[in-house]
Coordinates of C-alpha atoms and ligand atoms in Angstrom, one line a residue:
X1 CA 42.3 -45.5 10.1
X2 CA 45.8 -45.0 11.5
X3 CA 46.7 -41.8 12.6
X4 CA 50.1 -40.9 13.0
X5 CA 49.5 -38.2 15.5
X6 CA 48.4 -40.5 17.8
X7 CA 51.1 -43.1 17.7
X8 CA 53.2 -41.7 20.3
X9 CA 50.3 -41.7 22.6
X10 CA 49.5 -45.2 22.2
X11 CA 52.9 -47.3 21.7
X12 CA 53.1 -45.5 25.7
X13 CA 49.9 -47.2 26.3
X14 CA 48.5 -51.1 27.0
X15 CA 44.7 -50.6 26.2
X16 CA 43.8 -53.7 27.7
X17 CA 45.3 -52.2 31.1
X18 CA 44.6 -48.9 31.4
X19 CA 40.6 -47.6 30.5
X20 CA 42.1 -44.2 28.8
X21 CA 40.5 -44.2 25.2
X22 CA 42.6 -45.4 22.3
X23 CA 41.0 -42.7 20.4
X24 CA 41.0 -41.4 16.4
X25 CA 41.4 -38.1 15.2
X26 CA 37.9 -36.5 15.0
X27 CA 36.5 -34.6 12.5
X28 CA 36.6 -30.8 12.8
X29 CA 33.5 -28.8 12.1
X30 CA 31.9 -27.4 16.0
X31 CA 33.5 -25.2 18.2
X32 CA 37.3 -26.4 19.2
X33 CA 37.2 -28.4 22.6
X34 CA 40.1 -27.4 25.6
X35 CA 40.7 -29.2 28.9
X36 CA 42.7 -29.0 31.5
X37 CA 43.2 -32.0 33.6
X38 CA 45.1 -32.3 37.2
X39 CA 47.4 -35.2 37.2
X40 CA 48.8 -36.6 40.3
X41 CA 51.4 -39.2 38.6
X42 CA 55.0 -39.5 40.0
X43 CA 54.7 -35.1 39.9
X44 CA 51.0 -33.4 40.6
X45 CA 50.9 -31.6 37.3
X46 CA 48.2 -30.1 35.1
X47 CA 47.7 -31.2 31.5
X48 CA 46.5 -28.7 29.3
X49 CA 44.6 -29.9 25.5
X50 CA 43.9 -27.7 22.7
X51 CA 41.7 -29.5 20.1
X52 CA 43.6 -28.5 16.8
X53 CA 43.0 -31.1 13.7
X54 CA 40.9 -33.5 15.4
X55 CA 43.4 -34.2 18.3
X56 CA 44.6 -32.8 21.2
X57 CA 47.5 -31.1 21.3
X58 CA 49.0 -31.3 24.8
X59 CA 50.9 -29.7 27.2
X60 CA 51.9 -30.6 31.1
X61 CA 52.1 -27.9 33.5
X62 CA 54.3 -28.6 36.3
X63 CA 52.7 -25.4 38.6
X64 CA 49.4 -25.7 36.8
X65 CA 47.4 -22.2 35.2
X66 CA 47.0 -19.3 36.3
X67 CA 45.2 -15.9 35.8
X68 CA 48.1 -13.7 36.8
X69 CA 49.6 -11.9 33.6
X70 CA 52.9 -11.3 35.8
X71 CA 53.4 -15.0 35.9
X72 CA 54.0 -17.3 33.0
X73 CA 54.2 -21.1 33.3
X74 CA 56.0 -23.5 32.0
X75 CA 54.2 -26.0 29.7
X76 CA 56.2 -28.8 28.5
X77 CA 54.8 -30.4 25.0
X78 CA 53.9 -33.7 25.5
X79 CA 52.3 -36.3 22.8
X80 CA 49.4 -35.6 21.2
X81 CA 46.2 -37.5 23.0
X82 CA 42.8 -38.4 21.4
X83 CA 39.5 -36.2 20.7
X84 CA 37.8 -38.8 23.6
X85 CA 40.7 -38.1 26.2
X86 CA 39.2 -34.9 27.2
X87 CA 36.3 -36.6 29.2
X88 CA 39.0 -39.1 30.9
X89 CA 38.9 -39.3 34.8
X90 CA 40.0 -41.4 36.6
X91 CA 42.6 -43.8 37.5
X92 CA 45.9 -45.1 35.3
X93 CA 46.4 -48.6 37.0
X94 CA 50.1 -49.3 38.5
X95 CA 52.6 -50.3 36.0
X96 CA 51.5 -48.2 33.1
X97 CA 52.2 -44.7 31.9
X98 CA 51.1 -41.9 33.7
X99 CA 49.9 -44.5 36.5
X100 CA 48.0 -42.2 38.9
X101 CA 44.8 -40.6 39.1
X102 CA 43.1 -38.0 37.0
X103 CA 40.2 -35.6 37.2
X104 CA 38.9 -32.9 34.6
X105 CA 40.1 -29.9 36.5
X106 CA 38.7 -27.6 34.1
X107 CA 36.8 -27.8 29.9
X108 CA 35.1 -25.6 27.5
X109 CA 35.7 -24.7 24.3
X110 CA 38.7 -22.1 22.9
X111 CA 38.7 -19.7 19.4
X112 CA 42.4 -18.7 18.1
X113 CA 42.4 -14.6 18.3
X114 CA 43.3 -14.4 14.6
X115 CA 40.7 -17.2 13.4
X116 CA 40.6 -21.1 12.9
X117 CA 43.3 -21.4 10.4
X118 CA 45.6 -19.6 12.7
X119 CA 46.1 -22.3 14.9
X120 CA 48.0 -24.7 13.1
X121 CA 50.2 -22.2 11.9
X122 CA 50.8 -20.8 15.1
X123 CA 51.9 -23.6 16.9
X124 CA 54.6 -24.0 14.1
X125 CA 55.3 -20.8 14.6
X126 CA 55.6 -21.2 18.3
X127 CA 53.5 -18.2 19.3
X128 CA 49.7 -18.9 19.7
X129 CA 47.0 -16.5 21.0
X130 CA 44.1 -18.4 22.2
X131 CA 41.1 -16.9 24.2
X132 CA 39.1 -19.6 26.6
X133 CA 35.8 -20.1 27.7
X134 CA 36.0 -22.6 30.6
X135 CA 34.5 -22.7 33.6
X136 CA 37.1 -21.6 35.4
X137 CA 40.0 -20.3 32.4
X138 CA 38.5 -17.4 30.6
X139 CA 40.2 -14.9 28.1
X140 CA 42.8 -14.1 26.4
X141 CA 46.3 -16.7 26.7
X142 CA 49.2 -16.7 24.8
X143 CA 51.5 -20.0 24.0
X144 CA 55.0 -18.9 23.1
X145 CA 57.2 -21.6 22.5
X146 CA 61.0 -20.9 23.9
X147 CA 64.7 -22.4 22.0
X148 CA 64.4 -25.5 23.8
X149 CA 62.7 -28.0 22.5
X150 CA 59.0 -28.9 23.5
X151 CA 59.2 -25.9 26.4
X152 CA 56.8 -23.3 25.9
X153 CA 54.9 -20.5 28.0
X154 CA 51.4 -20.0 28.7
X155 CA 50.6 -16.6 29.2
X156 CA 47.3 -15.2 30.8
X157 CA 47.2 -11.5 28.7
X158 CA 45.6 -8.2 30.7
X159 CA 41.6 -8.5 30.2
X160 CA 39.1 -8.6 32.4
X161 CA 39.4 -12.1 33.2
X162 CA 43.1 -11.2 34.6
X163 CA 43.6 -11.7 38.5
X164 CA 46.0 -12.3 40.9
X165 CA 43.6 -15.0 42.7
X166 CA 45.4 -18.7 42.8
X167 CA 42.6 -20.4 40.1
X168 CA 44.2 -24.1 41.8
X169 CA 42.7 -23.7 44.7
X170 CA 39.0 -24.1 43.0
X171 CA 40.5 -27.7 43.1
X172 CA 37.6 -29.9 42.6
X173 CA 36.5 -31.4 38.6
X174 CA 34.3 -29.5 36.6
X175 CA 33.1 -33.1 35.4
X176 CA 32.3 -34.9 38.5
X177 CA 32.9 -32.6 41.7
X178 CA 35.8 -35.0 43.0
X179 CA 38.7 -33.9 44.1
X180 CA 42.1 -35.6 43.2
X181 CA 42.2 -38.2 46.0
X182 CA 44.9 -37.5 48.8
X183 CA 48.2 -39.1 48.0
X184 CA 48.3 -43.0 49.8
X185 CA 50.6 -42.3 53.0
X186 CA 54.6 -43.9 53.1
X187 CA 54.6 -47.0 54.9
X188 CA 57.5 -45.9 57.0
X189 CA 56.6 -44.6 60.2
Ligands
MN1 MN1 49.7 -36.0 32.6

């Protein structure tokens, strides 16, 4: 079935180059599914994925999460990505979009602080309060969206998961135990 959610994800995309799943949206039902994944493309960035009517809604983090409630971090919206993309890891070959490598930084499953049939409405609204269980996000997180468009906020709020500790460091996938491959050196001297 064609899913207009997914379109802009793959027109961007050459399945028969690049191993990401082409994907469909999935039916809802079980607890609501969140990754983060790091991203070393032409920027290192993180890519954070709500599951919210059988997609993933999607966000790119340019300085990644964090647990620090004094610091909020610009998450950019990006297009929404299939159910199946939040086991991707790997690489995106040369040529094609997002070419780089990916790991599963971090996954577990979310609940929307106001209830399941909050979620939809709040990212309309542009104000979302989410609470993760991930390995290494836990709590309470808010998604405000700002007047430009696609820019919003993630927010860590004060609980007990709160902490000034840089969460990136723990740098290595919760899938596989890789860490993002060092960047191939110049060829200049
Ligand atoms: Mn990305």
């Amino acid at each position: 079935m064609p899913s207009a959610s997914l379109s802009a994800y793959r027109k961007k995309r050459d399945f028969s180059k690049t191993r990401e799943p082409k994907g469909r949206p999935r039916k809802s039902g079980r607890a609501h599914a969140f990754v983060v994944q790091k991203h070393r493309a032409s920027h290192l960035h993180y890519d954070f994925r709500l599951e919210v009517g059988g997609v993933l809604k999607s966000w790119a983090l340019p300085k990644g999460p964090t647990l620090d409630p004094k610091e909020r971090r610009l998450a950019v919206q990006t297009e929404d990505h299939p159910y199946e993309y939040k086991n991707f890891e790997g690489t995106i070959p040369p040529g094609n979009y997002g070419a780089g490598e990916v790991i599963v930084w971090d996954r577990g499953t979310f609940r929307a602080a106001d209830g399941e049939e909050e979620v939809a409405k709040g990212l309309r609204k542009g104000a979302l309060s989410i609470v993760l269980h991930g390995k290494k996000l836990r709590g309470s997180y808010s998604l405000v969206r700002l007047k430009r468009p696609r820019q919003w906020l993630l927010i860590k709020k004060n609980d007990e998961y709160a902490s000034s500790r840089d969460v990136t460091r723990n740098d290595r996938s919760v899938k596989s135990g890789r860490r993002l491959p060092d960047r191939k050196p110049a060829r200049s001297a």
